[in-house]
Coordinates of C-alpha atoms in Angstrom, one line a residue:
X257 CA 93.0 86.9 110.2
X258 CA 90.3 88.8 111.8
X259 CA 87.6 89.6 112.8
X260 CA 89.2 92.6 114.4
X261 CA 87.6 95.6 116.3
X262 CA 88.9 99.0 117.3
X263 CA 88.8 99.6 121.0
X264 CA 89.6 103.1 122.4
X265 CA 91.7 102.7 125.5
X266 CA 91.9 106.5 126.3
X267 CA 95.0 108.7 126.5
X268 CA 95.3 108.6 122.8
X269 CA 95.6 104.8 122.4
X270 CA 93.7 102.7 120.2
X271 CA 93.9 98.8 120.3
X272 CA 93.0 96.6 117.3
X273 CA 91.8 93.5 118.9
X274 CA 90.6 90.0 117.9
X275 CA 89.1 87.2 120.0
X276 CA 92.3 85.4 119.8
X277 CA 95.0 88.1 120.0
X278 CA 96.0 91.7 120.1
X279 CA 96.6 92.7 116.4
X280 CA 98.1 96.1 117.0
X281 CA 98.1 99.1 119.3
X282 CA 98.3 102.6 118.0
X283 CA 99.0 105.9 119.8
X284 CA 97.3 108.8 118.0
X285 CA 97.4 112.5 118.1
X286 CA 95.0 113.2 115.2
X287 CA 92.0 112.0 113.4
X288 CA 94.1 110.3 110.9
X289 CA 95.3 107.6 113.3
X290 CA 91.8 106.9 114.0
X291 CA 91.1 106.4 110.5
X292 CA 94.1 104.1 110.1
X293 CA 93.1 102.1 112.9
X294 CA 89.5 101.6 111.4
X295 CA 90.9 100.6 108.0
X296 CA 93.3 98.1 109.7
X297 CA 90.3 96.7 111.6
X298 CA 88.4 96.2 108.3
X299 CA 91.3 94.6 106.4
X300 CA 90.3 91.0 106.7
X301 CA 86.8 91.7 105.4
X302 CA 88.1 93.9 102.6
X303 CA 90.5 91.2 101.6
X304 CA 87.9 88.4 101.7
X305 CA 85.5 90.6 99.4
X306 CA 88.5 91.4 97.1
X307 CA 89.4 87.8 96.8
X308 CA 85.5 87.1 95.8
X309 CA 85.8 90.0 93.2
X310 CA 88.9 88.5 91.7
X311 CA 87.1 85.2 91.3
X312 CA 84.0 86.7 89.7
X313 CA 86.1 88.9 87.2
X314 CA 88.3 85.9 86.4
X315 CA 85.2 83.6 85.9
X316 CA 83.5 86.1 83.4
X317 CA 86.2 85.6 80.8
X318 CA 87.5 88.6 78.8
X319 CA 89.0 90.1 81.9
X320 CA 91.8 87.6 82.3
X321 CA 94.6 89.6 80.8
X322 CA 93.2 93.0 81.8
X323 CA 95.4 95.4 83.9
X324 CA 92.4 95.8 86.4
X325 CA 92.4 92.2 87.3
X326 CA 96.1 92.2 87.5
X327 CA 96.0 95.0 89.9
X328 CA 93.6 93.2 92.1
X329 CA 95.8 90.1 92.0
X330 CA 98.8 92.3 93.0
X331 CA 96.8 93.9 96.0
X332 CA 95.7 90.3 97.1
X333 CA 99.3 89.1 96.9
X334 CA 100.5 92.1 99.0
X335 CA 97.9 91.7 101.6
X336 CA 98.9 87.9 101.9
X337 CA 102.6 88.7 102.3
X338 CA 103.6 87.3 98.8
X339 CA 104.9 90.6 97.4

């Protein structure tokens, strides 16, 4: 997925776009929708960095059974549609 960007189409419409396809269209009435659109657009990069963090933590040892690492793995699985 990604890279995505947020385009303001006016009249309360935001489009989350990529070079290959339209990812989402959001109609907003407040600043929350703008923040949501920015978060959605950043999601592919955030997921990639979270996967890197998981690999680093797992490679350090001692964290393998930790709840923090388990939470990271659960968030990755959710983002990848495995939960």
